Structures are given as structure tokens and as C-alpha cells.
mmCIF file of C-alpha atoms in Angstrom:
data_model
loop_
_atom_site.group_PDB
_atom_site.id
_atom_site.type_symbol
_atom_site.label_atom_id
_atom_site.label_comp_id
_atom_site.label_asym_id
_atom_site.label_seq_id
_atom_site.Cartn_x
_atom_site.Cartn_y
_atom_site.Cartn_z
ATOM 1 C CA MET A 15 12.889 22.752 -16.629
ATOM 2 C CA ILE A 16 15.024 19.945 -17.259
ATOM 3 C CA VAL A 17 17.853 19.756 -15.277
ATOM 4 C CA GLN A 18 21.193 18.522 -17.687
ATOM 5 C CA LEU A 19 23.102 16.323 -15.426
ATOM 6 C CA ASP A 20 26.967 16.879 -14.604
ATOM 7 C CA SER A 21 29.125 14.231 -16.318
ATOM 8 C CA THR A 22 31.429 14.366 -13.105
ATOM 9 C CA SER A 23 28.452 13.398 -10.563
ATOM 10 C CA ILE A 24 25.855 10.745 -10.204
ATOM 11 C CA SER A 25 23.432 13.075 -8.160
ATOM 12 C CA PHE A 26 19.946 13.391 -9.818
ATOM 13 C CA PRO A 27 17.370 16.373 -9.326
ATOM 14 C CA PRO A 28 14.437 15.344 -6.508
ATOM 15 C CA THR A 29 12.114 13.094 -7.982
ATOM 16 C CA ALA A 30 9.387 15.404 -6.980
ATOM 17 C CA THR A 31 10.613 18.210 -9.907
ATOM 18 C CA ALA A 32 10.034 15.917 -12.578
ATOM 19 C CA LEU A 33 7.643 17.072 -15.184
ATOM 20 C CA HIS A 34 3.917 16.490 -15.299
ATOM 21 C CA GLU A 35 4.002 16.750 -19.296
ATOM 22 C CA PRO A 36 5.937 14.582 -20.364
ATOM 23 C CA ASN A 37 4.860 12.373 -17.237
ATOM 24 C CA GLY A 38 7.993 11.892 -15.027
ATOM 25 C CA LEU A 39 10.618 13.243 -17.501
ATOM 26 C CA LEU A 40 13.483 14.563 -14.636
ATOM 27 C CA ALA A 41 16.725 14.700 -16.168
ATOM 28 C CA VAL A 42 18.961 14.522 -19.577
ATOM 29 C CA GLY A 43 22.581 13.434 -19.886
ATOM 30 C CA GLY A 44 24.924 11.718 -18.125
ATOM 31 C CA ASP A 45 25.772 8.279 -18.981
ATOM 32 C CA LEU A 46 24.588 4.849 -18.163
ATOM 33 C CA SER A 47 27.551 3.725 -16.126
ATOM 34 C CA PRO A 48 27.115 1.103 -13.538
ATOM 35 C CA GLY A 49 27.430 3.426 -10.767
ATOM 36 C CA ARG A 50 24.969 6.167 -12.063
ATOM 37 C CA LEU A 51 22.391 3.525 -12.984
ATOM 38 C CA ILE A 52 22.409 1.775 -9.545
ATOM 39 C CA HIS A 53 21.905 5.334 -7.911
ATOM 40 C CA ALA A 54 19.127 5.694 -10.167
ATOM 41 C CA TYR A 55 17.419 2.768 -9.632
ATOM 42 C CA GLN A 56 17.449 3.263 -5.900
ATOM 43 C CA GLN A 57 15.915 6.561 -6.183
ATOM 44 C CA GLY A 58 12.774 5.261 -8.498
ATOM 45 C CA ILE A 59 14.663 6.706 -11.761
ATOM 46 C CA PHE A 60 15.172 4.959 -14.711
ATOM 47 C CA PRO A 61 16.758 5.778 -18.478
ATOM 48 C CA TRP A 62 14.235 5.619 -21.427
ATOM 49 C CA PHE A 63 15.183 7.109 -24.621
ATOM 50 C CA SER A 64 15.401 6.384 -28.273
ATOM 51 C CA GLU A 65 18.402 6.217 -30.434
ATOM 52 C CA GLU A 66 18.003 9.643 -31.806
ATOM 53 C CA ASP A 67 17.568 11.326 -28.496
ATOM 54 C CA PRO A 68 19.789 12.116 -25.605
ATOM 55 C CA ILE A 69 19.922 9.676 -22.386
ATOM 56 C CA LEU A 70 16.549 10.788 -20.488
ATOM 57 C CA TRP A 71 15.694 10.017 -17.116
ATOM 58 C CA TRP A 72 12.254 9.304 -15.565
ATOM 59 C CA SER A 73 10.396 9.041 -12.419
ATOM 60 C CA PRO A 74 6.653 9.161 -13.394
ATOM 61 C CA ASN A 75 3.954 9.833 -11.126
ATOM 62 C CA PRO A 76 1.825 7.520 -10.491
ATOM 63 C CA ARG A 77 4.020 4.538 -10.692
ATOM 64 C CA ALA A 78 2.909 1.200 -11.924
ATOM 65 C CA VAL A 79 3.846 -1.936 -9.720
ATOM 66 C CA PHE A 80 3.067 -5.645 -8.859
ATOM 67 C CA PHE A 81 2.671 -6.897 -5.514
ATOM 68 C CA PRO A 82 4.109 -10.392 -5.723
ATOM 69 C CA ASP A 83 1.277 -11.988 -3.980
ATOM 70 C CA LYS A 84 -1.723 -10.084 -5.847
ATOM 71 C CA LEU A 85 -1.360 -11.123 -9.347
ATOM 72 C CA HIS A 86 -4.173 -11.972 -11.399
ATOM 73 C CA ILE A 87 -4.149 -15.302 -12.941
ATOM 74 C CA SER A 88 -7.029 -16.223 -15.397
ATOM 75 C CA ARG A 89 -8.314 -19.805 -15.586
ATOM 76 C CA SER A 90 -6.899 -19.577 -19.021
ATOM 77 C CA LEU A 91 -3.404 -18.724 -17.831
ATOM 78 C CA ALA A 92 -3.327 -20.842 -14.872
ATOM 79 C CA LYS A 93 -4.475 -24.098 -17.545
ATOM 80 C CA THR A 94 -1.500 -22.568 -19.724
ATOM 81 C CA ASN A 95 1.006 -22.765 -16.760
ATOM 82 C CA LYS A 96 0.084 -25.891 -15.681
ATOM 83 C CA LYS A 97 1.599 -27.787 -19.035
ATOM 84 C CA PRO A 98 4.747 -29.616 -18.496
ATOM 85 C CA ASN A 99 6.622 -28.598 -21.339
ATOM 86 C CA TRP A 100 7.295 -25.349 -19.577
ATOM 87 C CA GLN A 101 10.747 -24.321 -17.658
ATOM 88 C CA VAL A 102 11.689 -21.456 -15.967
ATOM 89 C CA THR A 103 15.251 -20.588 -15.002
ATOM 90 C CA ILE A 104 17.004 -17.222 -13.584
ATOM 91 C CA ASN A 105 20.218 -15.686 -14.871
ATOM 92 C CA ASN A 106 21.075 -18.557 -17.243
ATOM 93 C CA HIS A 107 20.831 -16.323 -20.575
ATOM 94 C CA PHE A 108 20.976 -12.677 -19.445
ATOM 95 C CA ALA A 109 22.137 -11.429 -22.682
ATOM 96 C CA GLU A 110 19.974 -13.374 -25.030
ATOM 97 C CA VAL A 111 16.858 -12.109 -23.317
ATOM 98 C CA VAL A 112 18.033 -8.499 -23.515
ATOM 99 C CA HIS A 113 18.370 -8.875 -27.278
ATOM 100 C CA ALA A 114 15.367 -10.980 -27.707
ATOM 101 C CA CYS A 115 13.432 -8.112 -25.920
ATOM 102 C CA ALA A 116 15.098 -5.576 -28.085
ATOM 103 C CA ASN A 117 14.368 -7.515 -31.490
ATOM 104 C CA GLN A 118 10.699 -7.925 -30.254
ATOM 105 C CA ARG A 119 10.311 -4.010 -29.744
ATOM 106 C CA VAL A 120 11.889 -3.449 -33.180
ATOM 107 C CA ASP A 121 9.372 -5.942 -34.866
ATOM 108 C CA ASN A 122 6.176 -4.145 -33.020
ATOM 109 C CA GLU A 123 6.576 -0.662 -32.409
ATOM 110 C CA GLY A 124 10.423 0.726 -32.644
ATOM 111 C CA THR A 125 12.527 0.130 -29.746
ATOM 112 C CA TRP A 126 14.375 1.919 -26.860
ATOM 113 C CA ILE A 127 17.003 -1.033 -26.087
ATOM 114 C CA THR A 128 19.763 0.588 -28.025
ATOM 115 C CA GLU A 129 23.110 -0.858 -28.357
ATOM 116 C CA GLU A 130 24.228 1.427 -25.914
ATOM 117 C CA MET A 131 21.452 0.393 -23.606
ATOM 118 C CA ILE A 132 22.487 -3.702 -23.891
ATOM 119 C CA GLU A 133 26.092 -2.668 -23.380
ATOM 120 C CA ALA A 134 24.895 -1.216 -20.114
ATOM 121 C CA TYR A 135 22.577 -3.503 -18.567
ATOM 122 C CA CYS A 136 24.872 -6.481 -19.337
ATOM 123 C CA LYS A 137 27.655 -4.654 -17.427
ATOM 124 C CA LEU A 138 25.047 -4.538 -14.682
ATOM 125 C CA HIS A 139 24.147 -8.063 -15.178
ATOM 126 C CA LYS A 140 27.948 -9.074 -14.377
ATOM 127 C CA LEU A 141 28.330 -7.017 -11.566
ATOM 128 C CA GLY A 142 25.417 -8.819 -10.014
ATOM 129 C CA HIS A 143 22.376 -6.269 -10.287
ATOM 130 C CA ALA A 144 20.788 -6.752 -13.487
ATOM 131 C CA HIS A 145 18.916 -10.223 -13.922
ATOM 132 C CA SER A 146 16.838 -12.194 -16.549
ATOM 133 C CA VAL A 147 14.214 -14.855 -16.103
ATOM 134 C CA GLU A 148 14.078 -17.450 -19.266
ATOM 135 C CA VAL A 149 11.186 -19.548 -20.205
ATOM 136 C CA TRP A 150 11.810 -22.234 -22.357
ATOM 137 C CA PHE A 151 9.259 -24.979 -24.276
ATOM 138 C CA ASP A 152 10.482 -28.122 -25.264
ATOM 139 C CA ASN A 153 13.882 -26.894 -24.557
ATOM 140 C CA LYS A 154 13.813 -23.806 -26.846
ATOM 141 C CA LEU A 155 13.965 -20.365 -25.407
ATOM 142 C CA VAL A 156 10.612 -18.882 -25.957
ATOM 143 C CA GLY A 157 10.135 -15.772 -23.445
ATOM 144 C CA GLY A 158 11.535 -14.157 -20.615
ATOM 145 C CA LEU A 159 12.160 -10.850 -18.950
ATOM 146 C CA TYR A 160 14.522 -8.574 -17.096
ATOM 147 C CA GLY A 161 15.479 -6.121 -14.895
ATOM 148 C CA VAL A 162 17.398 -4.467 -11.848
ATOM 149 C CA SER A 163 17.230 -5.744 -8.258
ATOM 150 C CA VAL A 164 17.220 -3.015 -5.550
ATOM 151 C CA GLY A 165 17.009 -5.023 -2.235
ATOM 152 C CA ARG A 166 13.784 -6.889 -2.054
ATOM 153 C CA ALA A 167 12.040 -4.830 -4.911
ATOM 154 C CA PHE A 168 12.671 -6.135 -8.499
ATOM 155 C CA CYS A 169 12.874 -3.057 -11.352
ATOM 156 C CA GLY A 170 11.280 -4.854 -14.539
ATOM 157 C CA GLU A 171 12.283 -3.297 -17.780
ATOM 158 C CA SER A 172 11.361 -5.564 -20.636
ATOM 159 C CA MET A 173 9.770 -8.773 -21.368
ATOM 160 C CA PHE A 174 9.206 -10.809 -24.677
ATOM 161 C CA HIS A 175 7.525 -14.056 -26.010
ATOM 162 C CA GLN A 176 7.874 -16.030 -28.979
ATOM 163 C CA LYS A 177 5.287 -18.291 -27.719
ATOM 164 C CA THR A 178 1.488 -17.351 -26.660
ATOM 165 C CA ASP A 179 1.517 -16.501 -23.114
ATOM 166 C CA ALA A 180 5.386 -17.310 -22.410
ATOM 167 C CA SER A 181 6.304 -13.691 -21.182
ATOM 168 C CA LYS A 182 3.255 -14.348 -18.461
ATOM 169 C CA VAL A 183 4.311 -17.454 -17.504
ATOM 170 C CA ALA A 184 7.910 -15.824 -16.865
ATOM 171 C CA LEU A 185 6.302 -13.254 -14.498
ATOM 172 C CA LEU A 186 3.836 -15.237 -12.808
ATOM 173 C CA ARG A 187 6.695 -17.800 -11.999
ATOM 174 C CA PHE A 188 8.939 -15.301 -11.188
ATOM 175 C CA ALA A 189 6.660 -13.320 -9.120
ATOM 176 C CA LYS A 190 5.838 -16.451 -6.947
ATOM 177 C CA HIS A 191 9.285 -17.692 -6.312
ATOM 178 C CA PHE A 192 10.223 -13.992 -5.666
ATOM 179 C CA GLU A 193 7.356 -13.728 -2.856
ATOM 180 C CA LEU A 194 8.502 -17.004 -1.330
ATOM 181 C CA ASN A 195 11.938 -15.512 -1.016
ATOM 182 C CA GLY A 196 11.149 -12.418 0.732
ATOM 183 C CA GLY A 197 10.492 -10.083 -2.160
ATOM 184 C CA GLN A 198 8.292 -6.785 -1.673
ATOM 185 C CA LEU A 199 7.881 -5.046 -5.010
ATOM 186 C CA ILE A 200 8.250 -5.557 -8.789
ATOM 187 C CA ASP A 201 8.021 -2.174 -10.340
ATOM 188 C CA CYS A 202 6.487 -2.031 -13.773
ATOM 189 C CA GLN A 203 7.300 1.818 -14.425
ATOM 190 C CA VAL A 204 4.440 3.023 -16.561
ATOM 191 C CA GLY A 205 1.137 0.999 -16.451
ATOM 192 C CA ASN A 206 -0.899 -0.377 -19.522
ATOM 193 C CA PRO A 207 -4.202 -2.147 -19.740
ATOM 194 C CA HIS A 208 -1.989 -5.608 -20.241
ATOM 195 C CA LEU A 209 -0.068 -5.059 -17.107
ATOM 196 C CA PHE A 210 -3.406 -3.934 -15.360
ATOM 197 C CA SER A 211 -4.888 -6.946 -16.214
ATOM 198 C CA LEU A 212 -2.282 -9.191 -14.528
ATOM 199 C CA GLY A 213 -2.476 -7.541 -11.301
ATOM 200 C CA ALA A 214 -0.769 -4.157 -11.603
ATOM 201 C CA ILE A 215 -1.714 -0.780 -9.759
ATOM 202 C CA ASN A 216 -0.915 2.328 -9.508
ATOM 203 C CA LEU A 217 0.543 4.333 -6.660
ATOM 204 C CA GLN A 218 1.498 7.688 -6.223
ATOM 205 C CA ARG A 219 5.189 8.227 -6.362
ATOM 206 C CA GLU A 220 5.503 9.461 -2.919
ATOM 207 C CA ARG A 221 4.032 6.274 -1.674
ATOM 208 C CA PHE A 222 6.173 3.833 -4.246
ATOM 209 C CA LEU A 223 9.290 5.760 -3.125
ATOM 210 C CA MET A 224 8.293 4.892 0.435
ATOM 211 C CA LYS A 225 7.732 1.171 -0.509
ATOM 212 C CA LEU A 226 11.147 1.177 -2.537
ATOM 213 C CA ASN A 227 13.144 2.461 0.212
ATOM 214 C CA ILE A 228 12.045 -0.075 2.787
ATOM 215 C CA ALA A 229 12.584 -2.826 0.004
ATOM 216 C CA GLN A 230 15.934 -1.627 -0.230
ATOM 217 C CA GLN A 231 16.929 -2.007 3.548
ATOM 218 C CA GLN A 232 17.483 -5.934 3.246
ATOM 219 C CA PRO A 233 18.832 -7.987 0.121
ATOM 220 C CA MET A 234 17.407 -11.047 -0.988
ATOM 221 C CA PRO A 235 18.867 -14.193 -0.261
ATOM 222 C CA ASP A 236 22.484 -14.822 -1.474
ATOM 223 C CA THR A 237 21.379 -17.535 -3.519
ATOM 224 C CA PHE A 238 18.061 -15.985 -5.087
ATOM 225 C CA TRP A 239 19.808 -14.653 -8.302
ATOM 226 C CA GLN A 240 22.399 -17.671 -8.468
ATOM 227 C CA PRO A 241 21.527 -19.251 -11.920
ATOM 228 C CA HIS A 242 19.007 -22.163 -11.149
ATOM 229 C CA GLU A 243 15.506 -23.317 -12.294
ATOM 230 C CA ILE A 244 12.443 -21.714 -10.595
ATOM 231 C CA ILE A 245 9.206 -22.630 -9.358
ATOM 232 C CA SER A 246 7.208 -25.496 -11.051
ATOM 233 C CA SER A 247 3.947 -25.221 -11.778
ATOM 234 C CA GLY A 248 2.891 -27.430 -9.202
ATOM 235 C CA GLU A 249 4.152 -25.636 -6.446
ATOM 236 C CA LEU A 250 1.942 -22.522 -7.311
#
């Protein structure tokens, strides 16, 4: 039975009650207010729905994650990453990254990043909870990713690339920078062959929630999410 969320409360049912099929569907309804979204991510829950659907909330089992120090870096990616033309920044152009992710999904497979979602995550960004990583090549924005911070965990939402391997460079440099500053866990929600090839692993939901709870006991350093250029290829 799917729980219909109460519009007057931001509480969610226990994640253990999520459906097995479709995997992780927990609740329906509510809204995308900052308070509800923050509360959801703190519990390992995220929204995912199409334009024609009501708001759907998920907590899949297993959960795909990256440990920042365990990424798989192929020889070709390592070579690509060392090109001097790349520049990677944090929180310089959040809205542009989200729109680019939405446009790429429309072009390839249809998008769940609706205008309602874009507005909600831009609000989260202004409140200091949602963040972007931008990849520039010859001073042109060619890739990036965005997600939500929960202490020393980062819950990735989507990525895009307009140049081969740009999103991989975003993930690679962000993960190393995140690790060096105390980051513990990168959530990528549901795994796929591409993510697993980069080093993602599946965790059972209980173990994921335990690690998420530990990670959110401490914040990242105050300066980490301030707009800046992050790690260079020479530091990897």
C-alpha cells in the first residue's frame, strides 16, 4: 500500500515499508518545499516522477553509492583528465547545470527534471543545500552534475556532458576534492552499468542508511561549498 503524504506534515513512512516492485516506491503526494526535500534526503528518500505523474518518493533497495576513494579510473579517462584545457568549479552556475541536465534527458530518454523540480532545487541551492559541479573546456561549459548535501554525504541527482567524458571528469575531480575535505559518501540512487564501471557499488538499504546517518553528523568545512575552482589534474 502506497502512503499518501499529508500536505500539512513533512513526515514520511518508514523506508522499510517501500515497495519491492517498483523497487523503492515509498509514498505519493506532498510537495517539493525545501523543508520536505531536506527531511527526505536526510532519511535517504528522494523524489522522482514524470510530468504526468503525481510526486513520487523513493528509497530503493539496494542503493548505489560511490565511496570517494574507490572510483575506477581507466587509463583513457586518466589521460583525458590530464588535458590542460579542463577547468572544474563548484557552485558557479547551478541553474545552468540543472537546465543542461534536463535538456540532455529530453534529448535522450525523456526527463523527470520538470520545471517544478528545477524551481525546487534552485530554492534548495539558494538555501545552501543543493550544489553543482561545472566542467569547462576552453572556457566553455561542457559538463557537470548537481545534487544535495547531507553533512559529509552528497546525494547526486543528475549529470550532463556536451563533450566526451566531461561528466566523468566532473565526478572524478569532485570525488577527489570531496574526499580530501572529509567527504564520506556519494549517493547515486539506482545503479546502472555506466556507474558500476566507474566504481559504484550496491549497498543494502539498512547499511546505506547507517552510513548516511554517520555522514550527516558532521558538516563539510564552511568553505567547501563556496564557489571556487576545485582540484587540478596534477593533484589527482
